[in-house]
PDB file of C-alpha atoms in Angstrom:
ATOM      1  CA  UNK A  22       0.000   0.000   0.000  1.00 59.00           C
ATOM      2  CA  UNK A  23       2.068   3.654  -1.381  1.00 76.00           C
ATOM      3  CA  UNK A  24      -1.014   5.638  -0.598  1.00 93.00           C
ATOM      4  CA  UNK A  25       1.096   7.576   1.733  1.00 97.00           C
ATOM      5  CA  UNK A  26       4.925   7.873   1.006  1.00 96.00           C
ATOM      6  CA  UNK A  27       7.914   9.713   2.832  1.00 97.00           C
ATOM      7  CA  UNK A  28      10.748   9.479   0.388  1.00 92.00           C
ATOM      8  CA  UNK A  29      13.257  10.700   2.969  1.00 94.00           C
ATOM      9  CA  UNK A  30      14.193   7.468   5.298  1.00 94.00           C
ATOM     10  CA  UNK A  31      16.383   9.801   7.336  1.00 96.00           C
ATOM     11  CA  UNK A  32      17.467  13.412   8.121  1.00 96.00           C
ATOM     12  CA  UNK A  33      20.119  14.970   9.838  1.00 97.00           C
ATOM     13  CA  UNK A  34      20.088  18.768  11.033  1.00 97.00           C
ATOM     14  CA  UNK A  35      22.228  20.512  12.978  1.00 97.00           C
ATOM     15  CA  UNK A  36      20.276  22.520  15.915  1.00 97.00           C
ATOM     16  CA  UNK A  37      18.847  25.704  15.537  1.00 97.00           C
ATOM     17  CA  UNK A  38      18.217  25.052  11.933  1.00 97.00           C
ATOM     18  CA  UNK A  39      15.242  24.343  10.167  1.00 98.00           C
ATOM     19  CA  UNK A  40      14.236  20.267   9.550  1.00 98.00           C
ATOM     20  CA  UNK A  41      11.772  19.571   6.662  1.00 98.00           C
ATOM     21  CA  UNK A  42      10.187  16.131   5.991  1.00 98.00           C
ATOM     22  CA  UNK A  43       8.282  15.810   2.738  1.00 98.00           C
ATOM     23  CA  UNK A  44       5.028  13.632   2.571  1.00 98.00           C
ATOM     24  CA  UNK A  45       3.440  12.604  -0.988  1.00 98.00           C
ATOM     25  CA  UNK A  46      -0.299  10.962  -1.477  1.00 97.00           C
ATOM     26  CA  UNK A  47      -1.638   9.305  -4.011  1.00 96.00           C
ATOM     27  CA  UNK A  48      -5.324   8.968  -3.109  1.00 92.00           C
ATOM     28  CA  UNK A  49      -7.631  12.033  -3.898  1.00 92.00           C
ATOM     29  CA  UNK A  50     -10.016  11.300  -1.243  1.00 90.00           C
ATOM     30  CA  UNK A  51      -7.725  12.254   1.310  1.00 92.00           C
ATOM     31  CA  UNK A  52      -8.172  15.574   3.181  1.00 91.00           C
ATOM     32  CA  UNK A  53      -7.147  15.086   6.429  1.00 92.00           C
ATOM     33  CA  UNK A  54      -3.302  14.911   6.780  1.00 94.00           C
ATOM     34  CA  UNK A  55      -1.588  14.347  10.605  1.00 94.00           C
ATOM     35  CA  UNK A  56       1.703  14.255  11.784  1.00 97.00           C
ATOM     36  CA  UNK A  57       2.719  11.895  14.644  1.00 96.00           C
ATOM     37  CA  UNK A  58       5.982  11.650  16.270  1.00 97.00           C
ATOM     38  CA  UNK A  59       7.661   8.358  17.736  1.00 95.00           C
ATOM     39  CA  UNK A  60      10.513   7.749  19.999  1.00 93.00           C
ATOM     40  CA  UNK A  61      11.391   4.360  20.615  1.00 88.00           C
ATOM     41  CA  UNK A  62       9.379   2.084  22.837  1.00 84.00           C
ATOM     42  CA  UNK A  63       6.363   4.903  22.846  1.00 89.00           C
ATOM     43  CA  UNK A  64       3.018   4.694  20.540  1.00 92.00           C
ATOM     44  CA  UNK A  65       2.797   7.784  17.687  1.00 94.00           C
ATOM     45  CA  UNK A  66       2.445  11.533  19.484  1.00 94.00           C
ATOM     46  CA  UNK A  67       0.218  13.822  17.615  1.00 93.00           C
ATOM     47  CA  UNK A  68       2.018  16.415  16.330  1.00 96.00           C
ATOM     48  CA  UNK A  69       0.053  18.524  14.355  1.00 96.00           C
ATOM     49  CA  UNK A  70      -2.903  18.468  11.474  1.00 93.00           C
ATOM     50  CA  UNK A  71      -4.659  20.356   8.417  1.00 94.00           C
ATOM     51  CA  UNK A  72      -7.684  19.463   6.774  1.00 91.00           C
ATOM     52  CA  UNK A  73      -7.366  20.037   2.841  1.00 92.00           C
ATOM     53  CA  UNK A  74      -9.349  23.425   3.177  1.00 92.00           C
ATOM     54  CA  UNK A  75      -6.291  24.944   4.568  1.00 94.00           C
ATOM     55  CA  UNK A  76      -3.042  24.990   2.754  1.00 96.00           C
ATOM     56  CA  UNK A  77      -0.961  26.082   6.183  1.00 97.00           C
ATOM     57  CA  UNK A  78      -0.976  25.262   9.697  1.00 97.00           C
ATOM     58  CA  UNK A  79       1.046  26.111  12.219  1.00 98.00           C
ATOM     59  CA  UNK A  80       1.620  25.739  16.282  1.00 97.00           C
ATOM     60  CA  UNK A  81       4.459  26.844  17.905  1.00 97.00           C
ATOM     61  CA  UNK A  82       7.328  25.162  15.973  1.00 98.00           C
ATOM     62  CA  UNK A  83       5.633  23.646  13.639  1.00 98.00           C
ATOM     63  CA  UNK A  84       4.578  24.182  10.444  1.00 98.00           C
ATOM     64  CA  UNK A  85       2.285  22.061   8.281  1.00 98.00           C
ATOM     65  CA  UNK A  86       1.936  22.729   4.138  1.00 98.00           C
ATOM     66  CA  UNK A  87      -0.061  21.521   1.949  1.00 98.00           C
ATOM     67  CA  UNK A  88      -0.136  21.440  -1.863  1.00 97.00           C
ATOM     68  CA  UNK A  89      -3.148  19.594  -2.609  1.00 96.00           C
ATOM     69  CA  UNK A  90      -2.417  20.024  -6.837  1.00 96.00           C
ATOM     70  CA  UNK A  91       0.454  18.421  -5.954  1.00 97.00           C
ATOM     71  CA  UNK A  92      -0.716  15.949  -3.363  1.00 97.00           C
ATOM     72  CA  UNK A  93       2.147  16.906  -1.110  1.00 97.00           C
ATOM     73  CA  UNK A  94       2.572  18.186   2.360  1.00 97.00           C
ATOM     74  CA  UNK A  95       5.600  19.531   4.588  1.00 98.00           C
ATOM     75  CA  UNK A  96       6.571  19.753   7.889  1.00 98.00           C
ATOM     76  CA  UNK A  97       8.745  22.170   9.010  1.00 98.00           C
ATOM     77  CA  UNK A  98      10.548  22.382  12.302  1.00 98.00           C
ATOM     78  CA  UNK A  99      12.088  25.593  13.637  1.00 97.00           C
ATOM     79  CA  UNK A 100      14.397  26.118  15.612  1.00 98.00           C
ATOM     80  CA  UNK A 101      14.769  21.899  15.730  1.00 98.00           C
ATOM     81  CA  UNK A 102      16.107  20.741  18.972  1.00 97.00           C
ATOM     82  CA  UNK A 103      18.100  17.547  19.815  1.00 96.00           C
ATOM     83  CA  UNK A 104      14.461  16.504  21.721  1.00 95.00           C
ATOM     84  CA  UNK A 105      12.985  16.492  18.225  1.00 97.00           C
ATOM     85  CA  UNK A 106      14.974  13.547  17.026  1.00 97.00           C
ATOM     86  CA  UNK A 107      12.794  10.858  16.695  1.00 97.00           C
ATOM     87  CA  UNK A 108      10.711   9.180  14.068  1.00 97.00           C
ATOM     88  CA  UNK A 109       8.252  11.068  12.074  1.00 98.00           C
ATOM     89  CA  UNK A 110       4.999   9.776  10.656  1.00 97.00           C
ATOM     90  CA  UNK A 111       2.680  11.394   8.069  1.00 97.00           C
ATOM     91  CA  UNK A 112      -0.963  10.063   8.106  1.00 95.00           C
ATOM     92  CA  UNK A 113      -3.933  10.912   5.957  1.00 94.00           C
ATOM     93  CA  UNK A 114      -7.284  10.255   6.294  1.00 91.00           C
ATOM     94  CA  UNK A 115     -10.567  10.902   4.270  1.00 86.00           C
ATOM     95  CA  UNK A 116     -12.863  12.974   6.833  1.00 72.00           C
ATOM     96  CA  UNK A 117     -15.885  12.422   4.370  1.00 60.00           C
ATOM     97  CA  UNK A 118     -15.990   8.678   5.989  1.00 56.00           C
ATOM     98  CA  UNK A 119     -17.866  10.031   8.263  1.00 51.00           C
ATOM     99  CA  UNK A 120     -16.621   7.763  11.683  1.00 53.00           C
ATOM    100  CA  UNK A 121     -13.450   6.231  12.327  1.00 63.00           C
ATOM    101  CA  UNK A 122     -10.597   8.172  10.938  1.00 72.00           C
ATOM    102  CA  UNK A 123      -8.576   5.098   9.404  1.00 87.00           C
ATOM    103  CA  UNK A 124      -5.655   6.700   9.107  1.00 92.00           C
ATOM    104  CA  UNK A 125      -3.006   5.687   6.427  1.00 94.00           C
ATOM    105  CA  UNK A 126       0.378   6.014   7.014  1.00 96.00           C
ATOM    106  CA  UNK A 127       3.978   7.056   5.776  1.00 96.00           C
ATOM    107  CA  UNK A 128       6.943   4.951   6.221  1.00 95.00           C
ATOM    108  CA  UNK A 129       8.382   7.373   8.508  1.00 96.00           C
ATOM    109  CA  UNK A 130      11.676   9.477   8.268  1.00 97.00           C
ATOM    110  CA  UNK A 131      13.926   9.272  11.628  1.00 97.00           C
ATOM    111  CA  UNK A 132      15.298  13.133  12.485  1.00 98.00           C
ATOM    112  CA  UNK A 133      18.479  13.162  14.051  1.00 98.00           C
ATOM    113  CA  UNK A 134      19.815  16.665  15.691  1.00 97.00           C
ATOM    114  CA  UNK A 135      22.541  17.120  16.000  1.00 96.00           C
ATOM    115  CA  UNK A 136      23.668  19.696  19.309  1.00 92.00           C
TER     116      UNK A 136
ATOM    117  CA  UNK B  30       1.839  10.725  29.757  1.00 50.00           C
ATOM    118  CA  UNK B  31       0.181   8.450  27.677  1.00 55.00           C
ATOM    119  CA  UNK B  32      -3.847   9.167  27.301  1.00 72.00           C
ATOM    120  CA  UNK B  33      -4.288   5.099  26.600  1.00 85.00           C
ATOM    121  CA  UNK B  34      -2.890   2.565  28.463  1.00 89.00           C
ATOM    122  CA  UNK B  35      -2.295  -0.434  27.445  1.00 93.00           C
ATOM    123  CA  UNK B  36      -1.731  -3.891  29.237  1.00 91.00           C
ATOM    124  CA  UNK B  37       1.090  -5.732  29.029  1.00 93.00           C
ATOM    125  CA  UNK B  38       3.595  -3.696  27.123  1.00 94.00           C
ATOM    126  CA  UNK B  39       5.111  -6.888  26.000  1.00 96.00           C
ATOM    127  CA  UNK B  40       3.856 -10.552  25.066  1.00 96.00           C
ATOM    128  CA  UNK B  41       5.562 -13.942  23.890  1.00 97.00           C
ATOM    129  CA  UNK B  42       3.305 -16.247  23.045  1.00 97.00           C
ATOM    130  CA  UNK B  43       3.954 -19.828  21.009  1.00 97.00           C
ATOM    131  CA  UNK B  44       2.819 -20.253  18.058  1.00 97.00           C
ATOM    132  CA  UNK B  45      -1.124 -21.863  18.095  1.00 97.00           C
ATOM    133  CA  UNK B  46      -1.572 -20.371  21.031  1.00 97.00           C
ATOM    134  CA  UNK B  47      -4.513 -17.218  21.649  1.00 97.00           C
ATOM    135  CA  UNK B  48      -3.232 -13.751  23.510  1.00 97.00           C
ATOM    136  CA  UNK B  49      -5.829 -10.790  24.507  1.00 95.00           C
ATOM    137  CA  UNK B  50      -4.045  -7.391  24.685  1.00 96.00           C
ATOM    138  CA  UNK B  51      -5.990  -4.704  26.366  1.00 93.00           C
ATOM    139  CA  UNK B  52      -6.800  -0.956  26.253  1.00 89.00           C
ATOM    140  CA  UNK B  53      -7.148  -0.240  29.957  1.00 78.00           C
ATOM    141  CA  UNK B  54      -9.116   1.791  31.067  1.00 62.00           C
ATOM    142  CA  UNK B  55     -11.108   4.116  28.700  1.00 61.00           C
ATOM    143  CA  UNK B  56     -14.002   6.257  28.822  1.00 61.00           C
ATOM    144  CA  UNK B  57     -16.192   8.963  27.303  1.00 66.00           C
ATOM    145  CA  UNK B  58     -14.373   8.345  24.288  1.00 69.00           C
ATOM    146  CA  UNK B  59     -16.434   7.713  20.722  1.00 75.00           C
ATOM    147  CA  UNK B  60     -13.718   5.546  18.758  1.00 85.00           C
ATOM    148  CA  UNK B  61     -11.231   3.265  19.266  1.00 89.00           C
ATOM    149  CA  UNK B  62      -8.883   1.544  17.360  1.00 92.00           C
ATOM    150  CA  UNK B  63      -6.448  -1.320  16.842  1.00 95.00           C
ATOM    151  CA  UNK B  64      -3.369  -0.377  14.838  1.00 97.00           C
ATOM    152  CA  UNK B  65       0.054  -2.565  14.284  1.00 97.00           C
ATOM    153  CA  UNK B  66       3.376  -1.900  13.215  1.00 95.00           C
ATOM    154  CA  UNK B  67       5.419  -5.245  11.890  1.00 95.00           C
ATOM    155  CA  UNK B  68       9.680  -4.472  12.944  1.00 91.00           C
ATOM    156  CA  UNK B  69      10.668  -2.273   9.978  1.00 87.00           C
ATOM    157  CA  UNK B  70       7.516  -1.630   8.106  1.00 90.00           C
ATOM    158  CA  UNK B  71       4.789   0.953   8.094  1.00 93.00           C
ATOM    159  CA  UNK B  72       1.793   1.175  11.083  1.00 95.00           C
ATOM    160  CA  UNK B  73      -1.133  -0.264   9.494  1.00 95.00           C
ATOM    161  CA  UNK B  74      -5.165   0.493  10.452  1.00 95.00           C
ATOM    162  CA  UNK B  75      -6.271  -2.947  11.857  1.00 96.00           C
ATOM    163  CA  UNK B  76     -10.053  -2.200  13.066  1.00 95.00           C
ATOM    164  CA  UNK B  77     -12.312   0.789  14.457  1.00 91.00           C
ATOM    165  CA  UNK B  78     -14.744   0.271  16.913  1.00 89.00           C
ATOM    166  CA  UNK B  79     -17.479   2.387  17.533  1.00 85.00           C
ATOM    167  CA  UNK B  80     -20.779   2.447  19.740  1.00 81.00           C
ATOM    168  CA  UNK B  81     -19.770  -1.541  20.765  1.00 83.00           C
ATOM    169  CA  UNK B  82     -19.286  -2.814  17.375  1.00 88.00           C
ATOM    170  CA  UNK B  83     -16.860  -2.614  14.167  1.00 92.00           C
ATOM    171  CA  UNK B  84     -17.079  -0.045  12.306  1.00 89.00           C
ATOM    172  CA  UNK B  85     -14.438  -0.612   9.490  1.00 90.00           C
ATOM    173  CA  UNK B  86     -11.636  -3.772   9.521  1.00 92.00           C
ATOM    174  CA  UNK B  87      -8.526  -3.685   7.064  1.00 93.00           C
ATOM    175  CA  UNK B  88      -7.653  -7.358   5.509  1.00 93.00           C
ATOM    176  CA  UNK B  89      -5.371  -7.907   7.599  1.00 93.00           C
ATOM    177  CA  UNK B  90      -8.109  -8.467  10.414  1.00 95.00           C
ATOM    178  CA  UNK B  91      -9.187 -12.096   9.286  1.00 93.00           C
ATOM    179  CA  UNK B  92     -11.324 -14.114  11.448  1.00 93.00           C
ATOM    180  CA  UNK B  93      -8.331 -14.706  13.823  1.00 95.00           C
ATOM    181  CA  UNK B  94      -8.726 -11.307  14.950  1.00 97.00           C
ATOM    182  CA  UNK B  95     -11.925 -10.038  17.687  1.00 96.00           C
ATOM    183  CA  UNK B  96     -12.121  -7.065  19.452  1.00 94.00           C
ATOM    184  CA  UNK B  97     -14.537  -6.009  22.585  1.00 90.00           C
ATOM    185  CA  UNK B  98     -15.133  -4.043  25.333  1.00 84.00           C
ATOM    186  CA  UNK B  99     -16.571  -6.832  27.627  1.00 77.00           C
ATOM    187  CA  UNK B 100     -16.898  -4.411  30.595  1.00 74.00           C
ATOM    188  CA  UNK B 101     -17.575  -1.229  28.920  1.00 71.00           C
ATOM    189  CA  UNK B 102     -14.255   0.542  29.670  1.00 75.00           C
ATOM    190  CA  UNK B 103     -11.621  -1.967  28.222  1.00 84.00           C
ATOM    191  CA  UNK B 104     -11.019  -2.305  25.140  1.00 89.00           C
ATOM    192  CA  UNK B 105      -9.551  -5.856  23.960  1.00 93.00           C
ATOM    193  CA  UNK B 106      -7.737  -7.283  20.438  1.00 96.00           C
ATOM    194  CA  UNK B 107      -7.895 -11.321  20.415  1.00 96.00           C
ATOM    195  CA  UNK B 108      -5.710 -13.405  18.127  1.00 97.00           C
ATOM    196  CA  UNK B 109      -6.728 -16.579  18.728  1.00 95.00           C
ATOM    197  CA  UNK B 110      -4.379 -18.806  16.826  1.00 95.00           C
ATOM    198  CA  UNK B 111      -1.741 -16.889  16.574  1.00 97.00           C
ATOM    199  CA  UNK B 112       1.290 -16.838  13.707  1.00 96.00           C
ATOM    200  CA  UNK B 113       4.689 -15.814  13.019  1.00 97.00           C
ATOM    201  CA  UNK B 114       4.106 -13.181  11.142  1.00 96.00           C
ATOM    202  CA  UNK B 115       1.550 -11.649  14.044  1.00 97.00           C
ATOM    203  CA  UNK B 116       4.644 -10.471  15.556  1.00 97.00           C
ATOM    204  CA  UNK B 117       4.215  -7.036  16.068  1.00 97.00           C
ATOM    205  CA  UNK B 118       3.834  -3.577  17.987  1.00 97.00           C
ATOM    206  CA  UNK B 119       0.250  -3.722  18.357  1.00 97.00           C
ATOM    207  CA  UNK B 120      -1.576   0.095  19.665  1.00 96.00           C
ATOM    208  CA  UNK B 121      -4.346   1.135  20.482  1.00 94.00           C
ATOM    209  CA  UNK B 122      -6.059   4.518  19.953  1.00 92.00           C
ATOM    210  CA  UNK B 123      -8.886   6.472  20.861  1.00 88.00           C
ATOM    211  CA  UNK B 124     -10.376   9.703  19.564  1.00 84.00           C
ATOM    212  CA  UNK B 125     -13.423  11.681  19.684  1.00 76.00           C
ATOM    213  CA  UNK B 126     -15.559  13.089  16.988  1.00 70.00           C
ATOM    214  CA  UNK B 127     -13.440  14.775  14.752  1.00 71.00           C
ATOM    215  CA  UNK B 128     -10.531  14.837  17.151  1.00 77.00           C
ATOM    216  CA  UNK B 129      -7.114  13.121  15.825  1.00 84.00           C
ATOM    217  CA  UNK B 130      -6.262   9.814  16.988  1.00 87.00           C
ATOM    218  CA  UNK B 131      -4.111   9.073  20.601  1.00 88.00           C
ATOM    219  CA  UNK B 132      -2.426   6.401  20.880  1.00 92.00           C
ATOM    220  CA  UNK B 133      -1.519   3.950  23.733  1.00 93.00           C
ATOM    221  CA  UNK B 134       2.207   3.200  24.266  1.00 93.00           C
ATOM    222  CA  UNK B 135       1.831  -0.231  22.553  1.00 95.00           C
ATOM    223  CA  UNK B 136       2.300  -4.040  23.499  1.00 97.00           C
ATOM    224  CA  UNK B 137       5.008  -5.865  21.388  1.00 97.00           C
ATOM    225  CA  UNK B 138       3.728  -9.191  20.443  1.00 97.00           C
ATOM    226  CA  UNK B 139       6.476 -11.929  19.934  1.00 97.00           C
ATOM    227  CA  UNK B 140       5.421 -14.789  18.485  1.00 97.00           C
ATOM    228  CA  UNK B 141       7.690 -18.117  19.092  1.00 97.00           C
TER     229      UNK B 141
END
C-alpha cells in the first residue's frame, strides 16, 4: 500500500536550523493529513494536522503545508532541537468517511539533531 | 503521559496459542482503534470500533482477529491462533468526533 509515502528514510540537522520532511499521497479522497511523532518504545504523538481546506498550519514550531495540486505536504521544524529527534509519521485520512478516521500512514523518516 | 494505556507492554506467546491485549481503562471516548506496526515496516489500520461494534476492519483483520469491550471501559484485540508473522507492535487509539487519533504506548507481540 504507497497511498502515503515519505521518500526521505532519514534526516540529519544541525540545531537551531530548520528540519523539513516531505510527505506525498496518491489517493484524492484524502483531506485530512496528521503528523505523529515516535521515539522508541512509545506509541505515535500527535504532532500537528490540516484538513485540505487549509493549505498552512502552524503551532508553535511547527509548520504544516499543503499542496493539494500536488498531493504533497511539509513539515517544518524551527528552531529543531536535539528533543525532536525521533521518528516522524505522516498520516492521511478521508474525513468524508464520516466515523473512524482510518488513518493511512507514511513509512516514517527518523530526524536526528545534532547539538 | 500516555492518554491510553495499554496492558502488558510486551507478550511472547507460542505459536497456536490465543493472547488478549488490552486498552485499559477508557471512557467517554467515541472511537477506538487497533493499529500494528510489523519491525521495519509501516503502522497499518487494523479495526475501528465504535458504539460496541466494528465499524471498518482492514484485511489484515481475518477471522483470527476479535475485538470487545466486555466491561464497557476496556477495550480488547484477540488473536486466537496466533502466527509468526503476528509479531508485532500492536496500539491502540482512541479519539473523539473529529478529534485526531491518541495512541496507547503499545504491546510488542512476539510470536515463538
Amino acid at each position: 500500500d504507497q497511498q502515503v509515502k515519505q521518500n526521505s528514510p532519514s534526516l540529519s540537522v544541525q540545531e537551531g536550523r530548520i528540519s523539513i520532511l516531505n510527505c506525498d499521497y496518491t489517493n484524492s479522497m484524502f483531506d485530512y493529513f496528521l503528523w505523529y511523532k515516535k521515539y522508541p518504545a512509545e506509541g505515535p504523538t500527535f504532532l500537528i494536522s490540516i484538513s485540505s481546506i487549509k493549505d498552512k498550519n502552524e503551532d508553535g514550531r511547527f509548520t504544516v503545508f499543503l499542496n493539494k495540486s500536488a498531493k504533497h505536504l511539509s513539515l517544518h521544524i524551527v528552531p529543531s532541537q536535539p528533543g525532536d529527534s525521533a521518528v516522524y509519521f505522516c498520516a492521511a485520512s478521508d474525513m468524508i468517511k464520516a466515523a473512524g478516521n482510518k488513518l493511512t500512514f507514511g513509512g516514517g523518516t527518523r530526524v536526528l539533531v545534532k547539538p | 503521559e500516555p492518554e491510553v494505556t495499554q496492558t502488558p507492554s510486551h507478550q511472547v506467546t507460542q505459536m497456536g496459542q490465543e493472547v488478549i491485549l488490552r486498552c485499559v481503562p477508557i471512557s467517554n471516548h467515541l472511537y477506538f482503534y487497533w493499529y500494528r506496526q510489523i519491525l521495519g515496516q509501516k503502522v497499518e489500520f487494523l479495526v475501528s470500533f465504535y458504539n460496541n461494534e466494528i465499524s471498518e476492519k482492514s484485511e489484515i483483520f481475518d477471522d483470527q482477529f476479535s475485538v470487545e469491550r466486555p466491561d464497557g471501559s476496556n477495550f480488547t484485540l484477540k488473536i486466537r491462533s496466533t502466527k509468526l508473522e503476528d509479531s508485532a507492535m500492536y496500539f491502540c487509539a482512541r479519539s473523539g468526533d473529529g478529534s485526531p487519533l491518541h495512541f496507547g504506548n503499545g504491546t510488542r507481540l512476539t510470536v515463538t
